[in-house]
Structures are given as structure tokens and as C-alpha cells.
PDB file of C-alpha atoms in Angstrom:
ATOM      1  CA  MET A   1      59.440  12.071  39.319  1.00  0.00           C
ATOM      2  CA  THR A   2      58.855   9.864  42.321  1.00  0.00           C
ATOM      3  CA  HIS A   3      58.770  10.634  45.970  1.00  0.00           C
ATOM      4  CA  GLU A   4      59.948   8.093  48.498  1.00  0.00           C
ATOM      5  CA  SER A   5      58.569   8.664  51.953  1.00  0.00           C
ATOM      6  CA  SER A   6      61.187   6.763  53.913  1.00  0.00           C
ATOM      7  CA  GLY A   7      64.654   5.406  53.623  1.00  0.00           C
ATOM      8  CA  GLY A   8      65.420   6.339  50.021  1.00  0.00           C
ATOM      9  CA  HIS A   9      66.241   9.286  47.868  1.00  0.00           C
ATOM     10  CA  ALA A  10      63.493  11.888  47.823  1.00  0.00           C
ATOM     11  CA  ASP A  11      63.028  13.913  44.634  1.00  0.00           C
ATOM     12  CA  ARG A  12      60.714  16.469  46.212  1.00  0.00           C
ATOM     13  CA  ARG A  13      61.005  18.898  49.083  1.00  0.00           C
ATOM     14  CA  PRO A  14      58.555  18.688  51.956  1.00  0.00           C
ATOM     15  CA  SER A  15      55.519  20.932  51.557  1.00  0.00           C
ATOM     16  CA  GLY A  16      56.455  24.564  52.159  1.00  0.00           C
ATOM     17  CA  ALA A  17      60.204  23.924  52.154  1.00  0.00           C
ATOM     18  CA  LEU A  18      60.856  25.757  48.889  1.00  0.00           C
ATOM     19  CA  GLU A  19      58.803  28.735  50.083  1.00  0.00           C
ATOM     20  CA  ALA A  20      60.890  28.792  53.271  1.00  0.00           C
ATOM     21  CA  GLU A  21      64.143  28.600  51.278  1.00  0.00           C
ATOM     22  CA  ILE A  22      63.067  31.459  49.030  1.00  0.00           C
ATOM     23  CA  MET A  23      62.013  33.593  51.995  1.00  0.00           C
ATOM     24  CA  ALA A  24      65.384  32.916  53.658  1.00  0.00           C
ATOM     25  CA  VAL A  25      67.188  34.071  50.500  1.00  0.00           C
ATOM     26  CA  LEU A  26      65.110  37.256  50.331  1.00  0.00           C
ATOM     27  CA  TRP A  27      65.547  38.034  54.049  1.00  0.00           C
ATOM     28  CA  GLY A  28      69.281  37.479  53.723  1.00  0.00           C
ATOM     29  CA  ALA A  29      69.601  39.711  50.678  1.00  0.00           C
ATOM     30  CA  GLY A  30      68.409  42.883  52.360  1.00  0.00           C
ATOM     31  CA  GLU A  31      67.282  44.253  48.990  1.00  0.00           C
ATOM     32  CA  PRO A  32      64.689  43.334  46.351  1.00  0.00           C
ATOM     33  CA  MET A  33      65.635  40.410  44.104  1.00  0.00           C
ATOM     34  CA  THR A  34      64.418  39.251  40.718  1.00  0.00           C
ATOM     35  CA  ALA A  35      63.376  35.639  40.151  1.00  0.00           C
ATOM     36  CA  GLY A  36      66.652  35.042  38.320  1.00  0.00           C
ATOM     37  CA  ALA A  37      68.700  36.311  41.258  1.00  0.00           C
ATOM     38  CA  VAL A  38      66.681  34.170  43.667  1.00  0.00           C
ATOM     39  CA  GLN A  39      67.149  31.141  41.405  1.00  0.00           C
ATOM     40  CA  SER A  40      70.922  31.711  41.369  1.00  0.00           C
ATOM     41  CA  ALA A  41      71.001  31.784  45.175  1.00  0.00           C
ATOM     42  CA  LEU A  42      69.133  28.474  45.500  1.00  0.00           C
ATOM     43  CA  THR A  43      70.036  24.850  44.878  1.00  0.00           C
ATOM     44  CA  PRO A  44      71.468  24.353  41.384  1.00  0.00           C
ATOM     45  CA  GLY A  45      69.076  22.777  38.914  1.00  0.00           C
ATOM     46  CA  LEU A  46      65.928  24.429  40.206  1.00  0.00           C
ATOM     47  CA  ALA A  47      63.871  25.654  37.245  1.00  0.00           C
ATOM     48  CA  TYR A  48      63.372  29.393  36.782  1.00  0.00           C
ATOM     49  CA  LYS A  49      59.648  28.821  36.187  1.00  0.00           C
ATOM     50  CA  THR A  50      59.373  27.008  39.544  1.00  0.00           C
ATOM     51  CA  VAL A  51      61.007  29.936  41.349  1.00  0.00           C
ATOM     52  CA  LEU A  52      58.743  32.382  39.529  1.00  0.00           C
ATOM     53  CA  THR A  53      55.653  30.330  40.463  1.00  0.00           C
ATOM     54  CA  VAL A  54      56.613  30.208  44.149  1.00  0.00           C
ATOM     55  CA  LEU A  55      57.381  33.942  44.197  1.00  0.00           C
ATOM     56  CA  GLY A  56      53.945  34.556  42.684  1.00  0.00           C
ATOM     57  CA  ARG A  57      52.309  32.418  45.372  1.00  0.00           C
ATOM     58  CA  LEU A  58      54.179  34.202  48.154  1.00  0.00           C
ATOM     59  CA  HIS A  59      53.114  37.541  46.677  1.00  0.00           C
ATOM     60  CA  ALA A  60      49.482  36.383  46.458  1.00  0.00           C
ATOM     61  CA  LYS A  61      49.655  35.312  50.139  1.00  0.00           C
ATOM     62  CA  GLY A  62      50.784  38.824  51.041  1.00  0.00           C
ATOM     63  CA  MET A  63      54.245  37.757  52.155  1.00  0.00           C
ATOM     64  CA  LEU A  64      56.109  39.618  49.406  1.00  0.00           C
ATOM     65  CA  GLU A  65      55.965  43.020  47.776  1.00  0.00           C
ATOM     66  CA  ARG A  66      57.052  43.357  44.187  1.00  0.00           C
ATOM     67  CA  GLU A  67      58.111  46.206  41.961  1.00  0.00           C
ATOM     68  CA  ARG A  68      58.815  46.439  38.259  1.00  0.00           C
ATOM     69  CA  VAL A  69      62.465  46.338  37.276  1.00  0.00           C
ATOM     70  CA  GLY A  70      62.673  46.517  33.502  1.00  0.00           C
ATOM     71  CA  ARG A  71      60.634  43.602  32.162  1.00  0.00           C
ATOM     72  CA  ALA A  72      60.818  41.626  35.408  1.00  0.00           C
ATOM     73  CA  HIS A  73      59.677  42.066  38.988  1.00  0.00           C
ATOM     74  CA  ALA A  74      61.908  42.388  42.036  1.00  0.00           C
ATOM     75  CA  TYR A  75      60.554  40.872  45.238  1.00  0.00           C
ATOM     76  CA  ARG A  76      61.137  41.713  48.894  1.00  0.00           C
ATOM     77  CA  PRO A  77      59.558  40.434  52.123  1.00  0.00           C
ATOM     78  CA  ARG A  78      56.693  42.502  53.543  1.00  0.00           C
ATOM     79  CA  GLN A  79      57.925  41.897  57.081  1.00  0.00           C
ATOM     80  CA  GLU A  80      61.106  40.782  58.808  1.00  0.00           C
ATOM     81  CA  SER A  81      61.889  37.154  59.556  1.00  0.00           C
ATOM     82  CA  ALA A  82      61.350  37.481  63.317  1.00  0.00           C
ATOM     83  CA  GLN A  83      57.862  38.918  62.875  1.00  0.00           C
ATOM     84  CA  THR A  84      56.870  36.130  60.477  1.00  0.00           C
ATOM     85  CA  SER A  85      58.193  33.463  62.856  1.00  0.00           C
ATOM     86  CA  ALA A  86      56.400  35.044  65.820  1.00  0.00           C
ATOM     87  CA  GLU A  87      53.121  35.059  63.881  1.00  0.00           C
ATOM     88  CA  ARG A  88      53.567  31.361  63.029  1.00  0.00           C
ATOM     89  CA  MET A  89      54.228  30.549  66.684  1.00  0.00           C
ATOM     90  CA  LYS A  90      51.110  32.479  67.720  1.00  0.00           C
ATOM     91  CA  THR A  91      49.022  30.643  65.120  1.00  0.00           C
ATOM     92  CA  ALA A  92      50.301  27.284  66.391  1.00  0.00           C
ATOM     93  CA  LEU A  93      49.491  28.298  69.966  1.00  0.00           C
ATOM     94  CA  ASP A  94      45.992  29.397  68.953  1.00  0.00           C
ATOM     95  CA  ARG A  95      45.359  25.995  67.354  1.00  0.00           C
ATOM     96  CA  GLY A  96      46.230  24.096  70.537  1.00  0.00           C
ATOM     97  CA  HIS A  97      43.397  22.765  72.661  1.00  0.00           C
ATOM     98  CA  ASP A  98      45.156  23.469  75.971  1.00  0.00           C
ATOM     99  CA  ARG A  99      47.282  26.630  75.642  1.00  0.00           C
ATOM    100  CA  THR A 100      49.107  26.047  78.931  1.00  0.00           C
ATOM    101  CA  ALA A 101      50.072  22.515  77.899  1.00  0.00           C
ATOM    102  CA  VAL A 102      51.267  23.755  74.506  1.00  0.00           C
ATOM    103  CA  LEU A 103      53.409  26.452  76.156  1.00  0.00           C
ATOM    104  CA  GLN A 104      54.786  23.951  78.657  1.00  0.00           C
ATOM    105  CA  ARG A 105      55.775  21.507  75.901  1.00  0.00           C
ATOM    106  CA  PHE A 106      57.311  24.333  73.902  1.00  0.00           C
ATOM    107  CA  VAL A 107      59.456  25.494  76.831  1.00  0.00           C
ATOM    108  CA  GLN A 108      60.571  21.897  77.441  1.00  0.00           C
ATOM    109  CA  THR A 109      61.956  21.739  73.907  1.00  0.00           C
ATOM    110  CA  LEU A 110      64.060  24.899  74.213  1.00  0.00           C
ATOM    111  CA  ASP A 111      67.802  24.695  74.588  1.00  0.00           C
ATOM    112  CA  PRO A 112      69.173  26.369  77.740  1.00  0.00           C
ATOM    113  CA  ALA A 113      70.189  29.588  75.961  1.00  0.00           C
ATOM    114  CA  ASP A 114      66.735  30.061  74.413  1.00  0.00           C
ATOM    115  CA  GLU A 115      65.049  29.266  77.726  1.00  0.00           C
ATOM    116  CA  ALA A 116      67.227  31.859  79.473  1.00  0.00           C
ATOM    117  CA  ALA A 117      66.373  34.436  76.788  1.00  0.00           C
ATOM    118  CA  LEU A 118      62.653  33.716  77.200  1.00  0.00           C
ATOM    119  CA  ARG A 119      62.900  33.988  80.986  1.00  0.00           C
ATOM    120  CA  SER A 120      64.708  37.296  80.609  1.00  0.00           C
ATOM    121  CA  LEU A 121      61.977  38.629  78.325  1.00  0.00           C
ATOM    122  CA  LEU A 122      59.261  37.546  80.786  1.00  0.00           C
ATOM    123  CA  ALA A 123      61.021  38.838  83.915  1.00  0.00           C
ATOM    124  CA  PRO A 124      59.389  41.893  85.468  1.00  0.00           C
ATOM    125  CA  THR A 125      61.322  45.081  84.846  1.00  0.00           C
ATOM    126  CA  GLU A 126      61.890  47.451  87.705  1.00  0.00           C
TER     127      GLU A 126
END
């Protein structure tokens, strides 16, 4: 399997993309899912063993809970999507050298609706 970095067909997903896809499937399901069910919800042709490996990694990272269902495990996210995204944003902010500059650049990238929502959240309540 080869990976072309530009211009051609890429055989591999970017790092973390499969984890993100699996988390999206689990968040969307609203109930625990087995590896087979997750595999069925993903891109056709993805190996069961690959899905099982990624689920195991996500569990080891503390992102998923699992419970026995017959001979298999069913997985579910430990926290909701919004909380996970907020934690990632906070981590990115913490890594920045100049927090104010990072926040300024972030706000500049928001579309008008998101900027309005952020302003509403930051507005003093009376």
C-alpha cells in the first residue's frame, strides 16, 4: 500500500481520521455498538480487525467505555461530542505561545453565525 502526499490517489487516511470517523459513528448511534456494527456504518472495505484495533486504542485512551455483549464488546463514548471538542480546543489554546493572538486568529476564522454565537455566550447577563 502506498501513500501519495500530493496530487494523486491516497490509500491511507490522515493520522487520527479513522478514530474521528469511529467516534462520529458512536456519537451518532446514541447506544453502545459492537465492532461489527461500527464496521458496517463505516466506509465499505474497511477490515473488521482494523476497526477492532482502533476501538481498542480509543478505549485505552479513555475515550470509550465497553461492556460485554455475548462474546463481543459494545463500545460507547465516555463523554459527548461537544465536551470532547471543547477539550481539544482548550488543549490547542494551552499550547499556543501567545494566548491572545491564538484567540484572535481563532475568532477571525469563524463564520458570522459562529461569531455571533460566541459573542452571545460571552455577553454579560443581566
